[in-house]
Coordinates of C-alpha atoms in Angstrom, one line a residue:
X1 CA 0.1 20.7 -13.9
X2 CA 0.7 18.2 -11.0
X3 CA 1.4 19.6 -7.6
X4 CA 4.3 17.2 -7.1
X5 CA 6.5 15.9 -10.0
X6 CA 9.4 13.6 -9.5
X7 CA 11.4 13.1 -12.7
X8 CA 13.9 10.2 -12.7
X9 CA 15.3 10.9 -9.3
X10 CA 18.1 8.9 -7.9
X11 CA 19.8 8.8 -4.5
X12 CA 22.9 6.7 -3.5
X13 CA 24.5 6.1 -0.1
X14 CA 28.1 4.8 0.0
X15 CA 27.8 4.1 -3.7
X16 CA 24.7 1.9 -3.1
X17 CA 21.7 3.0 -5.1
X18 CA 18.8 3.5 -2.7
X19 CA 16.5 5.2 -5.1
X20 CA 17.0 4.4 -8.8
X21 CA 15.5 6.7 -11.6
X22 CA 12.1 7.0 -9.9
X23 CA 9.3 9.1 -11.3
X24 CA 5.8 9.9 -10.1
X25 CA 3.3 12.7 -10.4
X26 CA 0.7 13.7 -7.8
X27 CA -2.3 15.9 -8.4
X28 CA -3.5 18.5 -6.0
X29 CA -5.9 17.0 -3.4
X30 CA -4.7 13.4 -4.0
X31 CA -3.7 11.0 -1.3
X32 CA -0.9 8.6 -2.4
X33 CA 1.0 5.8 -0.6
X34 CA 4.5 4.4 -1.2
X35 CA 4.3 0.8 -0.1
X36 CA 7.0 -1.7 0.1
X37 CA 9.3 -3.9 2.3
X38 CA 11.9 -2.5 4.6
X39 CA 14.9 -1.2 2.7
X40 CA 13.2 -0.6 -0.6
X41 CA 13.9 3.1 -0.6
X42 CA 10.4 4.5 0.2
X43 CA 11.4 6.6 3.2
X44 CA 14.4 8.0 1.3
X45 CA 12.0 9.2 -1.4
X46 CA 10.0 11.0 1.3
X47 CA 13.1 12.6 2.7
X48 CA 14.2 13.8 -0.8
X49 CA 10.7 15.3 -1.3
X50 CA 10.9 17.0 2.1
X51 CA 14.3 18.4 1.3
X52 CA 16.2 16.4 4.0
X53 CA 18.3 14.6 1.4
X54 CA 19.7 15.9 -1.9
X55 CA 19.0 14.0 -5.1
X56 CA 22.0 12.6 -7.1
X57 CA 20.1 12.8 -10.4
X58 CA 16.7 13.9 -11.7
X59 CA 14.5 16.7 -10.4
X60 CA 11.7 17.4 -8.0
X61 CA 9.1 20.1 -8.8
X62 CA 6.4 21.5 -6.4
X63 CA 3.7 23.5 -8.1
X64 CA 5.9 23.8 -11.1
X65 CA 8.9 25.2 -9.1
X66 CA 12.2 23.3 -9.1
X67 CA 13.1 22.4 -5.5
X68 CA 15.6 19.6 -6.0
X69 CA 18.2 18.6 -8.6
X70 CA 21.9 18.0 -8.6
X71 CA 22.4 21.7 -9.3
X72 CA 19.7 23.2 -7.1
X73 CA 18.3 22.4 -3.6
X74 CA 15.6 24.5 -1.9
X75 CA 16.0 24.1 1.9
X76 CA 13.3 22.1 3.6
X77 CA 12.0 25.0 5.7
X78 CA 11.1 26.9 2.5
X79 CA 9.2 24.1 0.7
X80 CA 5.9 24.5 2.7
X81 CA 5.8 20.8 3.3
X82 CA 4.3 19.3 6.5
X83 CA 5.7 16.1 8.1
X84 CA 4.1 13.6 10.4
X85 CA 6.7 11.3 11.9
X86 CA 6.5 7.7 13.2
X87 CA 7.1 8.7 16.8
X88 CA 4.8 11.8 16.8
X89 CA 7.6 14.1 17.9
X90 CA 5.3 16.1 20.1
X91 CA 6.8 18.5 22.6
X92 CA 6.1 16.9 26.0
X93 CA 6.3 20.2 28.0
X94 CA 3.7 21.9 25.8
X95 CA -0.1 21.5 25.8
X96 CA -1.9 20.0 22.9
X97 CA -3.0 23.4 21.7
X98 CA 0.5 24.8 21.9
X99 CA 1.8 21.8 20.0
X100 CA -0.7 22.3 17.2
X101 CA -0.1 26.0 17.0
X102 CA 3.7 25.7 17.2
X103 CA 4.2 26.3 13.4
X104 CA 1.8 29.3 13.3
X105 CA 4.2 31.5 15.3
X106 CA 1.4 33.5 16.9
X107 CA 0.1 34.6 13.5
X108 CA -3.3 36.4 13.4
X109 CA -6.1 33.8 13.6
X110 CA -3.7 31.2 15.2
X111 CA -6.0 30.4 18.1
X112 CA -9.0 30.0 15.8
X113 CA -7.1 27.7 13.6
X114 CA -6.0 25.5 16.6
X115 CA -9.7 25.3 17.7
X116 CA -10.8 24.4 14.2
X117 CA -8.2 21.6 13.9
X118 CA -9.0 20.2 17.4
X119 CA -12.6 19.8 16.2
X120 CA -11.4 18.4 12.8
X121 CA -9.2 15.7 14.4
X122 CA -11.9 14.7 16.9
X123 CA -10.3 16.3 20.0
X124 CA -12.5 19.3 20.8
X125 CA -11.9 20.8 24.3
X126 CA -8.6 18.8 24.7
X127 CA -6.3 21.7 24.0
X128 CA -5.3 22.2 27.6
X129 CA -4.1 18.6 28.0
X130 CA -0.5 17.4 27.7
X131 CA 0.6 14.7 25.2
X132 CA 1.2 12.1 28.0
X133 CA -2.4 12.4 29.0
X134 CA -3.6 11.2 25.6
X135 CA -3.7 7.7 24.0
X136 CA -1.3 6.8 21.1
X137 CA -4.1 7.3 18.6
X138 CA -4.9 10.7 20.0
X139 CA -1.3 11.8 20.0
X140 CA -1.1 10.9 16.4
X141 CA -4.1 13.1 15.6
X142 CA -2.4 15.9 17.4
X143 CA 0.8 15.4 15.3
X144 CA -1.4 15.4 12.2
X145 CA -3.2 18.6 13.3
X146 CA 0.2 20.3 14.0
X147 CA 1.4 19.4 10.5
X148 CA -1.8 20.7 8.9
X149 CA -1.9 23.9 10.9
X150 CA 0.2 26.1 8.5
X151 CA -1.8 24.8 5.6
X152 CA 1.2 23.1 3.8
X153 CA 1.0 22.6 0.1
X154 CA 2.0 18.9 0.7
X155 CA 1.9 16.6 3.7
X156 CA 4.2 13.7 4.2
X157 CA 3.5 10.9 6.6
X158 CA 6.4 8.5 7.5
X159 CA 5.0 5.2 8.9
X160 CA 2.7 7.2 11.2
X161 CA 0.8 4.2 12.6
X162 CA 3.6 1.7 13.1
X163 CA 3.7 2.2 16.9
X164 CA 0.0 1.5 17.3
X165 CA -1.7 -1.8 17.8
X166 CA -3.0 -3.6 14.7
X167 CA -6.7 -3.1 15.4
X168 CA -6.2 0.7 15.7
X169 CA -4.0 1.2 12.6
X170 CA -6.6 0.6 9.9
X171 CA -9.3 2.5 11.8
X172 CA -7.0 5.5 12.4
X173 CA -5.9 5.4 8.7
X174 CA -9.6 5.8 7.7
X175 CA -10.0 8.7 10.1
X176 CA -6.8 10.3 8.8
X177 CA -8.2 10.0 5.3
X178 CA -11.4 11.8 6.3
X179 CA -9.3 14.5 8.0
X180 CA -7.1 15.0 4.9
X181 CA -10.2 15.2 2.7
X182 CA -11.8 17.7 5.1
X183 CA -8.7 19.9 4.8
X184 CA -8.3 19.4 1.1
X185 CA -4.8 18.3 1.7
X186 CA -2.4 16.6 -0.7
X187 CA -0.5 13.8 1.0
X188 CA 1.9 10.9 0.6
X189 CA 2.0 8.1 3.1
X190 CA 5.0 5.8 3.5
X191 CA 4.2 2.3 4.9
X192 CA 5.0 -1.3 4.7
X193 CA 1.4 -2.3 5.7
X194 CA -0.8 -2.8 2.7
X195 CA -4.0 -2.5 4.8
X196 CA -3.0 1.0 5.8
X197 CA -2.2 1.8 2.2
X198 CA -5.5 0.4 1.0
X199 CA -7.4 2.3 3.6
X200 CA -5.8 5.7 3.0
X201 CA -4.5 5.9 -0.6
X202 CA -6.2 6.9 -3.8
X203 CA -3.1 5.6 -5.6
X204 CA -0.4 3.3 -4.3
X205 CA 3.1 2.9 -5.6
X206 CA 4.6 -0.5 -4.8
X207 CA 8.4 -0.1 -4.3
X208 CA 11.2 -2.6 -4.6
X209 CA 14.9 -2.1 -4.9
X210 CA 14.6 1.7 -5.3
X211 CA 12.0 1.5 -8.1
X212 CA 8.2 1.8 -8.3
X213 CA 7.1 -1.5 -9.6
X214 CA 3.5 -0.4 -10.1
X215 CA 1.6 2.8 -9.5
X216 CA -2.1 2.0 -9.4
X217 CA -5.3 1.7 -7.3
X218 CA -5.5 -0.9 -4.6
X219 CA -8.0 -2.9 -6.6
X220 CA -5.7 -3.1 -9.6
X221 CA -2.6 -4.0 -7.5
X222 CA -4.5 -7.0 -6.1
X223 CA -6.3 -8.2 -9.2
X224 CA -4.0 -6.9 -12.0
X225 CA -0.4 -7.0 -10.7
X226 CA 2.1 -5.7 -13.2
X227 CA 4.8 -8.2 -12.3
X228 CA 5.6 -11.2 -10.2
X229 CA 6.9 -9.1 -7.3
X230 CA 3.7 -7.1 -7.0
X231 CA 1.6 -10.3 -7.3
X232 CA 3.6 -11.9 -4.5
X233 CA 3.7 -8.8 -2.2
X234 CA 0.1 -7.7 -2.4
X235 CA -2.5 -9.9 -0.6
X236 CA -2.1 -13.7 -0.3
X237 CA -1.9 -16.3 -3.0
X238 CA 0.0 -19.1 -4.4
X239 CA 1.6 -19.8 -7.8
X240 CA 0.7 -23.1 -9.5
X241 CA 2.6 -24.4 -12.5
X242 CA 0.8 -24.7 -15.7
X243 CA 1.2 -24.8 -19.5
X244 CA -0.6 -23.3 -22.5
X245 CA -2.7 -25.8 -24.5
X246 CA -3.0 -25.8 -28.3
X247 CA -6.3 -23.9 -28.1
X248 CA -4.8 -21.2 -25.9
X249 CA -6.3 -22.4 -22.6
X250 CA -4.1 -23.0 -19.6
X251 CA -3.8 -26.4 -17.9
X252 CA -3.1 -26.3 -14.1
X253 CA -3.5 -29.1 -11.5
X254 CA -7.0 -27.9 -10.6
X255 CA -8.2 -28.1 -14.2
X256 CA -8.2 -26.1 -17.4
X257 CA -8.8 -22.4 -17.3
X258 CA -11.6 -21.7 -19.8
X259 CA -10.9 -19.9 -23.0
X260 CA -13.4 -17.2 -22.0
X261 CA -10.8 -15.8 -19.6
X262 CA -8.3 -15.2 -22.4
X263 CA -7.7 -12.0 -24.4
X264 CA -5.3 -10.8 -27.1
X265 CA -2.6 -9.7 -24.8
X266 CA -1.7 -13.3 -24.1
X267 CA 1.3 -14.1 -26.3
X268 CA 2.6 -17.3 -24.8
X269 CA 2.8 -20.0 -27.4
X270 CA 1.2 -23.5 -27.1
X271 CA 3.2 -25.6 -24.7
X272 CA 4.8 -22.6 -22.9
X273 CA 5.2 -23.1 -19.2
X274 CA 3.5 -20.5 -17.0
X275 CA 3.0 -19.8 -13.3
X276 CA -0.7 -19.0 -12.5
X277 CA -1.5 -16.9 -9.5
X278 CA -4.5 -18.1 -7.4
X279 CA -5.9 -16.0 -4.6
X280 CA -7.7 -17.6 -1.6
X281 CA -11.1 -16.4 -3.0
X282 CA -10.4 -18.2 -6.3
X283 CA -10.6 -21.6 -4.6
X284 CA -14.1 -22.4 -3.1
X285 CA -15.4 -25.2 -0.9
X286 CA -17.7 -27.5 -2.8
X287 CA -18.9 -30.8 -1.1
X288 CA -20.2 -32.0 -4.5
X289 CA -16.9 -31.6 -6.3
X290 CA -14.9 -34.7 -7.3
X291 CA -11.8 -32.6 -6.9
X292 CA -10.4 -33.2 -3.4
X293 CA -7.8 -31.5 -1.2
X294 CA -6.4 -32.3 2.2
X295 CA -6.6 -29.6 5.0
X296 CA -3.0 -29.1 6.2
X297 CA -3.5 -25.8 8.1
X298 CA -6.3 -23.5 9.1
X299 CA -6.6 -20.0 10.5
X300 CA -9.8 -18.8 12.1
X301 CA -10.8 -15.3 11.0
X302 CA -14.2 -14.9 12.5
X303 CA -16.6 -15.1 9.6
X304 CA -14.1 -17.3 7.6
X305 CA -11.4 -19.9 7.9
X306 CA -8.3 -19.5 5.7
X307 CA -7.5 -23.1 4.8
X308 CA -4.2 -24.3 3.4
X309 CA -5.0 -27.3 1.2
X310 CA -2.7 -29.9 -0.3
X311 CA -3.6 -31.2 -3.8
X312 CA -3.1 -34.7 -5.0
X313 CA 0.2 -33.7 -6.7
X314 CA 1.5 -32.2 -3.5
X315 CA 1.0 -28.5 -4.5
X316 CA -0.7 -26.3 -1.9
X317 CA -3.4 -23.7 -2.4
X318 CA -5.2 -21.3 -0.1
X319 CA -9.0 -21.1 0.3
X320 CA -11.3 -18.8 2.2
X321 CA -14.3 -20.7 3.5
X322 CA -17.2 -19.6 5.7
X323 CA -16.4 -20.5 9.3
X324 CA -19.5 -22.7 9.7
X325 CA -17.5 -25.2 7.6
X326 CA -15.1 -26.2 10.4
X327 CA -12.9 -29.0 8.9
X328 CA -10.3 -30.9 10.8
X329 CA -6.6 -31.0 9.9
X330 CA -6.0 -34.0 7.6
X331 CA -9.6 -34.0 6.4
X332 CA -10.3 -34.3 2.7
X333 CA -12.7 -31.7 1.3
X334 CA -14.2 -30.9 -2.1
X335 CA -13.0 -27.8 -3.9
X336 CA -13.7 -26.0 -7.1
X337 CA -12.3 -23.0 -9.0
X338 CA -14.3 -19.7 -9.0
X339 CA -12.1 -17.5 -11.2
X340 CA -13.2 -14.3 -12.8
X341 CA -9.8 -13.5 -14.2
X342 CA -6.4 -15.0 -13.9
X343 CA -2.9 -13.6 -13.9
X344 CA -0.2 -15.9 -15.2
X345 CA 3.6 -15.3 -15.6
X346 CA 5.6 -16.5 -18.5
X347 CA 9.1 -15.5 -19.5
X348 CA 9.2 -13.4 -22.7
X349 CA 5.4 -12.8 -22.8
X350 CA 4.8 -9.4 -21.2
X351 CA 1.3 -8.0 -21.1
X352 CA 1.1 -4.3 -20.4
X353 CA -2.7 -4.1 -20.1
X354 CA -4.8 -6.3 -17.9
X355 CA -8.6 -6.0 -18.4
X356 CA -11.3 -7.4 -16.1
X357 CA -12.2 -10.9 -17.1
X358 CA -8.9 -11.5 -18.9
X359 CA -6.0 -13.8 -18.5
X360 CA -2.9 -11.7 -18.4
X361 CA 0.5 -13.3 -19.0
X362 CA 3.3 -11.0 -17.9
X363 CA 7.0 -11.4 -17.5

């Protein structure tokens, strides 16, 4: 039995559907993320789970107990759910220890639990300090410790790293993952930052227009997107037009994708037009290649450059190149394809299963 079970839940505001027939299951001890652009409904889902918002349809169960439906609504304070907010929401007049122990209400063993959590979140001996004496990352750890103190059955994190600088976000996400693992916690993170989601989540649900477009691992979201939105939202890449040849291979401007990348799920007929997704790591620098492309933009990333390259037909592709290859704008360089598997999109040709080393054509 899953710890959390959302069954076709919907929520509307002023007759506008914010969440639309959304379902998901979360096993005990799992860490999941809801990832998507602003306004996709991910925070509303979190608020419905927490009990802050009623559902208009469907049901939410926690440990097999119904907590939300149009006919029933268990108050938030009775759900044993912890919450970590974007702005930390720490009490400024209380010490770190008092903040962490706030939800324990002086229960037996409260002081020991606070000491334990201070060590778990990497702040031993900091209990007598006040929130303003800590850095943003330390304050977020205190907020996490406070939410974990009563040992909730589920922890919800609403954009908890958005106020931190970019370099700190991913590092803190990894630290939070370790803390949640140490506590054996079950958690859901809401974020618009895919790097945070990748660093923290066992499973990630990509949301758009109130629906989960794909619920999967980070690897599969990147390499095996279920639809065009997921392919476009996750990572970087470009879509090149192509068409299916008589023998089933796909012709694009960079060449013909070999038949070895095909499998039986491809149902596009010969001559069908497709859009092929190419990631920056699919296009490699090759001085010996007869295929040339013009450097139109470049971004230095330390070990690599991300080049934007213009092909002879005017189409553009991205390429990650080791940074010792420092090419000038306007320079013509040799490129080649290095594609393990390809995802292509064609109307009327859905492919539900994408295997490694396959070419998937999905609608």
